[in-house]
CSV table of N, CA, C and O in Angstrom, one decimal:
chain,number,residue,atom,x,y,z
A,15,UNK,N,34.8,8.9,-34.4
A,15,UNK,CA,34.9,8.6,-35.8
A,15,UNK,C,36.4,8.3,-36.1
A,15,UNK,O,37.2,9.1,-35.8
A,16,UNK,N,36.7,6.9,-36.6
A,16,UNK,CA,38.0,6.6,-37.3
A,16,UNK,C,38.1,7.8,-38.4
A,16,UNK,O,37.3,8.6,-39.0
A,17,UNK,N,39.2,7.6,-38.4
A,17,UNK,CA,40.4,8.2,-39.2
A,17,UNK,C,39.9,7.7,-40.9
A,17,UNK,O,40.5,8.4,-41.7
A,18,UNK,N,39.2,6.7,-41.4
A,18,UNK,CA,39.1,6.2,-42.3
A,18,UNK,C,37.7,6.1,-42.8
A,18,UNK,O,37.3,5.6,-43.9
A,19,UNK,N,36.7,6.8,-41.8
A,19,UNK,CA,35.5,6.7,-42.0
A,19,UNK,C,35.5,8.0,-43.1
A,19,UNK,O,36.7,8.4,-43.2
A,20,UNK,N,34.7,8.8,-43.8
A,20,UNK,CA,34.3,9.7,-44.7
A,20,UNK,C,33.1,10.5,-44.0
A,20,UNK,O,32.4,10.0,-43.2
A,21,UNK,N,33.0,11.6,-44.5
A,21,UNK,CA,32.2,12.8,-44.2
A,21,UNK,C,31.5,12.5,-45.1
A,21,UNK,O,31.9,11.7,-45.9
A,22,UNK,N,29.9,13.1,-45.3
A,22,UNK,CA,29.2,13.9,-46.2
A,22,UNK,C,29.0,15.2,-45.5
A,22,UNK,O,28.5,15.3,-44.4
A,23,UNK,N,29.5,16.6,-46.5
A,23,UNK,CA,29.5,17.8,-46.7
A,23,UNK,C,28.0,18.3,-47.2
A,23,UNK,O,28.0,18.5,-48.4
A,24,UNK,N,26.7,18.6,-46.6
A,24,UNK,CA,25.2,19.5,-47.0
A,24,UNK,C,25.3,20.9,-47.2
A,24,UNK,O,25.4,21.6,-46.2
A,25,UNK,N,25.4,21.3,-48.2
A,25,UNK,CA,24.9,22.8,-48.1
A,25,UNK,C,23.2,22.9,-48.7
A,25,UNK,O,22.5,22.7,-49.7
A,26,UNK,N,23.1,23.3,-47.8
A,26,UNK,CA,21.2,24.4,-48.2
A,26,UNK,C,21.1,25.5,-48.0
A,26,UNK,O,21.2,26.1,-46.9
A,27,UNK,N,20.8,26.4,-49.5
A,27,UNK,CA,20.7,27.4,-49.3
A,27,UNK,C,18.9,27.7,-49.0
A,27,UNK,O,18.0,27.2,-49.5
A,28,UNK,N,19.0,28.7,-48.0
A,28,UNK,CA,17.0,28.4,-47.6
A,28,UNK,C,17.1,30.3,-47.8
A,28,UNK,O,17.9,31.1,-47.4
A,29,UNK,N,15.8,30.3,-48.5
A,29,UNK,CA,15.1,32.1,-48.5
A,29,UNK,C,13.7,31.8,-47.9
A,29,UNK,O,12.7,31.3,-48.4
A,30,UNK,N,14.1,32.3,-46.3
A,30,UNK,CA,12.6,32.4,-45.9
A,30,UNK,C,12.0,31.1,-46.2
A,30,UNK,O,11.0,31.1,-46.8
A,31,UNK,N,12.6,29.9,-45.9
A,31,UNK,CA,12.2,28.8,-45.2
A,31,UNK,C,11.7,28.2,-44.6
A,31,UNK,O,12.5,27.5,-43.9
A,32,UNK,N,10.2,28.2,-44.3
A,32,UNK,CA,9.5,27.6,-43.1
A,32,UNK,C,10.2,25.8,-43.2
A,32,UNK,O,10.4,25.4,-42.1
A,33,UNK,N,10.5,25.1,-44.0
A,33,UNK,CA,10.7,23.8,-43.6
A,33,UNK,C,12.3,23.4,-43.7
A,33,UNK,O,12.8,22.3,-43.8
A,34,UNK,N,12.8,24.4,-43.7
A,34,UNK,CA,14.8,24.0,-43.7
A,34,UNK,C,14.7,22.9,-42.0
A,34,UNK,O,15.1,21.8,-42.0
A,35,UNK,N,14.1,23.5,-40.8
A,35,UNK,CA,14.4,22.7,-39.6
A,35,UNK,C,13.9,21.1,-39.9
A,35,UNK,O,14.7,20.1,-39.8
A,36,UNK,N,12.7,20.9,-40.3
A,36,UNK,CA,12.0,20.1,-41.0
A,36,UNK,C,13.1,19.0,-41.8
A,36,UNK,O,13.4,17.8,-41.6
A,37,UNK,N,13.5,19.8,-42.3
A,37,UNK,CA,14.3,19.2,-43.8
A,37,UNK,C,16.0,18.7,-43.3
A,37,UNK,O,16.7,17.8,-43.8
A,38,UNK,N,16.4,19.6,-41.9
A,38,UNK,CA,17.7,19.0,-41.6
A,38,UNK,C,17.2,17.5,-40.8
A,38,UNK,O,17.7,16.4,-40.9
A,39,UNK,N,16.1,17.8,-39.9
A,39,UNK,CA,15.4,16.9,-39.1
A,39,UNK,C,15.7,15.6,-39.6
A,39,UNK,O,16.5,14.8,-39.1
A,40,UNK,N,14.5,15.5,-41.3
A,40,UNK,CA,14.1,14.7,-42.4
A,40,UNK,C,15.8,13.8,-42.7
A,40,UNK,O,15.9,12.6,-42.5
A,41,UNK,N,17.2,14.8,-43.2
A,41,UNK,CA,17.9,14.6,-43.3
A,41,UNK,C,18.8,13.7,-42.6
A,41,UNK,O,19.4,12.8,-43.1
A,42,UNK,N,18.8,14.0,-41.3
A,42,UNK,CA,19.6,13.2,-40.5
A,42,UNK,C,19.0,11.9,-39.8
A,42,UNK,O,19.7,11.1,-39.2
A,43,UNK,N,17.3,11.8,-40.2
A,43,UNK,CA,16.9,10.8,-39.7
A,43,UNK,C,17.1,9.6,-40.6
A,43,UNK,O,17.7,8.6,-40.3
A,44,UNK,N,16.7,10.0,-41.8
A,44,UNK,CA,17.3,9.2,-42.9
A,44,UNK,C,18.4,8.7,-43.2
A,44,UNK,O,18.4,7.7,-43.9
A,45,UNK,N,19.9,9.4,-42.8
A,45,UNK,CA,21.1,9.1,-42.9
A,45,UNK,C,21.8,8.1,-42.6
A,45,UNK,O,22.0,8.1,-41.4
A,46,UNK,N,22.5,6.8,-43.3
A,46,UNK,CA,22.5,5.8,-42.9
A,46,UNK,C,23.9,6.0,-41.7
A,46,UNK,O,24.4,5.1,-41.0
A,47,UNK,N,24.4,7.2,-41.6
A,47,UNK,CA,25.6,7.6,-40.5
A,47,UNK,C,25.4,8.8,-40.2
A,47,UNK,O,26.2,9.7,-40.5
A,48,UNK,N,24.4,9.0,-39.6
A,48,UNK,CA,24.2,10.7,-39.1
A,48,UNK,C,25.4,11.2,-38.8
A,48,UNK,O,25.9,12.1,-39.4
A,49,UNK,N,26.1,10.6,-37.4
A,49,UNK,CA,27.0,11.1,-37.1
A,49,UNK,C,28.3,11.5,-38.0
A,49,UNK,O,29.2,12.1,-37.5
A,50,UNK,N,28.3,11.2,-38.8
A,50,UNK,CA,29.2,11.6,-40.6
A,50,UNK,C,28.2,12.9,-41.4
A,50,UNK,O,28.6,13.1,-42.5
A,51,UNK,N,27.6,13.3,-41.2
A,51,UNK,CA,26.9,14.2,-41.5
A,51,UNK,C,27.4,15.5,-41.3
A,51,UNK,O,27.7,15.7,-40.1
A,52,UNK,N,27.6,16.4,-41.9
A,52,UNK,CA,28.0,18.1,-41.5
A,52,UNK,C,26.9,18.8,-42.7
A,52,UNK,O,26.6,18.5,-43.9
A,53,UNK,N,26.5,19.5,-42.0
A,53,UNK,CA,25.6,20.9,-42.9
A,53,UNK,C,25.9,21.9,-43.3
A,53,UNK,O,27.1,21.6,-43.2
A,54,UNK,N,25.9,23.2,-43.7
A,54,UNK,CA,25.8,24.2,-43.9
A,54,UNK,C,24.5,24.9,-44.3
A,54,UNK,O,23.9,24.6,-45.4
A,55,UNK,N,24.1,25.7,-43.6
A,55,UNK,CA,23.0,26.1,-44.5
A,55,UNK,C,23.2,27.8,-44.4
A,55,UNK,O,23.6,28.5,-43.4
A,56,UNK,N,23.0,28.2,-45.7
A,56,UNK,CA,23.2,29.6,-45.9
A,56,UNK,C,21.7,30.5,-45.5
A,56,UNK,O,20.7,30.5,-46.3
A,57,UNK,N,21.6,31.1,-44.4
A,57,UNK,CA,19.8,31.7,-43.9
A,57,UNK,C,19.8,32.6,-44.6
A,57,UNK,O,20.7,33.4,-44.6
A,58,UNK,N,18.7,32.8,-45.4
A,58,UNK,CA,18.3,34.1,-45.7
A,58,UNK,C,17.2,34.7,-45.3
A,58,UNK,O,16.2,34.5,-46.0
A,59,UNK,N,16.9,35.7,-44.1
A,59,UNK,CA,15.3,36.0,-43.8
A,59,UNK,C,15.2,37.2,-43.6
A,59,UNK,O,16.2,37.9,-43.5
A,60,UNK,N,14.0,37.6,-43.6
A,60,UNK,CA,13.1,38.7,-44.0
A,60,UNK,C,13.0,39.4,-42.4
A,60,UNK,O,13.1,38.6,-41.4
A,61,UNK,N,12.8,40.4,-42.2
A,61,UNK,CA,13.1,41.6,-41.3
A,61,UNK,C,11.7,41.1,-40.0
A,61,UNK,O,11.6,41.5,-38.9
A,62,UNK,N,11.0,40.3,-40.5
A,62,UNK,CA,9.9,39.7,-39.4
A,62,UNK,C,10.0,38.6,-39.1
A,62,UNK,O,9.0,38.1,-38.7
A,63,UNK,N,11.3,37.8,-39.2
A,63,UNK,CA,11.9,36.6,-39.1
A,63,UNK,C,12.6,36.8,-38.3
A,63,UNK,O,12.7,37.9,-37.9
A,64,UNK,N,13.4,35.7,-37.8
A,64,UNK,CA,14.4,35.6,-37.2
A,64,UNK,C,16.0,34.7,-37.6
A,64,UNK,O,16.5,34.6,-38.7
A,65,UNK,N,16.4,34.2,-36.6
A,65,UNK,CA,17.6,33.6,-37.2
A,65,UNK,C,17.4,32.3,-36.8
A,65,UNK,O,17.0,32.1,-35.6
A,66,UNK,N,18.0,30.8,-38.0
A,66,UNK,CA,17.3,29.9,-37.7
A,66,UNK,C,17.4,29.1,-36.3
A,66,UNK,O,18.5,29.1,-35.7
A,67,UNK,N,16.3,28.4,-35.9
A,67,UNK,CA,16.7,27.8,-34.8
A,67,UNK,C,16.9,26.5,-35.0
A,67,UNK,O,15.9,25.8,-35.3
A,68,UNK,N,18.2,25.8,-35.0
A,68,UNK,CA,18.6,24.7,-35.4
A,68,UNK,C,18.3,23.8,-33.8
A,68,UNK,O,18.6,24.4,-32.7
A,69,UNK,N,17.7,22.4,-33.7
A,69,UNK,CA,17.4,21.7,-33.0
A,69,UNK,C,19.0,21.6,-31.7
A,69,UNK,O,20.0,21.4,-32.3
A,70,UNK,N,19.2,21.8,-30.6
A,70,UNK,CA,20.5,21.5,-29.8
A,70,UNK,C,21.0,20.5,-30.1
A,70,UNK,O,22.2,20.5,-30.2
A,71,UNK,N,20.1,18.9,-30.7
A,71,UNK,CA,20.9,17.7,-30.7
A,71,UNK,C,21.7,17.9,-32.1
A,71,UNK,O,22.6,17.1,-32.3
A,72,UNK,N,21.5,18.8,-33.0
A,72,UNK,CA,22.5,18.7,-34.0
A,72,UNK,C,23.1,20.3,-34.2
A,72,UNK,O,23.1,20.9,-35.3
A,73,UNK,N,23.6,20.7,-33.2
A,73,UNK,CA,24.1,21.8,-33.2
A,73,UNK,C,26.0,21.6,-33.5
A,73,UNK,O,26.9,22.3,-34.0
A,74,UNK,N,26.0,20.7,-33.1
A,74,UNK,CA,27.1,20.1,-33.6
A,74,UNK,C,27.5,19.7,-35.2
A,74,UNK,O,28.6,19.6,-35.7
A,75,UNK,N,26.2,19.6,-35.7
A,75,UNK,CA,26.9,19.4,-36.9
A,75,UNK,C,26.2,20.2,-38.0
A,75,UNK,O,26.2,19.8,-39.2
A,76,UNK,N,25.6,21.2,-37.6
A,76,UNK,CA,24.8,22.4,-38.6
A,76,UNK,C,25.5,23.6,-38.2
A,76,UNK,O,25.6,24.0,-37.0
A,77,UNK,N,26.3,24.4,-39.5
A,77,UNK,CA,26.6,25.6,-39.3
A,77,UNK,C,25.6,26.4,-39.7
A,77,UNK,O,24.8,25.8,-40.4
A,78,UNK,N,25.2,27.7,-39.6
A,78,UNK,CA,25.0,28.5,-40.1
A,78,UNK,C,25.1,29.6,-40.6
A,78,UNK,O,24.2,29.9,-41.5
C-alpha cells in the first residue's frame, strides 16, 4: 500500500454473536479495497462460548 492510499478503520461491537465471522466475511468481500480494510471488533461472550475465531486469511487485518 502507497503512502497516499487511505484506510477504512471498523469497529464491531458483537454480544454473543453467532454472525460477527459471517459479517467480517460479508465485509471484506464487498470491499471495493479489502486490503485497506482494518477491523476491530470488541468480543463479548458467555461462559459456554469461546473466543472469536477470526478466518487466518484476515488475521491480519482483524483485531480483537
Amino acid at each position: 500500500m502507497s503512502t497516499h492510499e487511505s484506510t477504512v478503520f471498523v469497529r464491531i461491537p458483537a454480544y454473543r454473536d453467532a454472525e460477527c465471522v459471517p459479517t467480517l466475511l460479508n465485509l471484506f468481500a464487498q470491499a471495493r479495497h479489502p486490503a485497506r480494510v482494518r477491523v476491530g471488533v470488541c468480543w463479548q461472550y458467555g461462559p459456554d462460548e469461546g473466543p472469536l475465531k477470526v478466518p487466518a486469511a484476515l488475521r491480519d487485518r482483524v483485531r480483537v
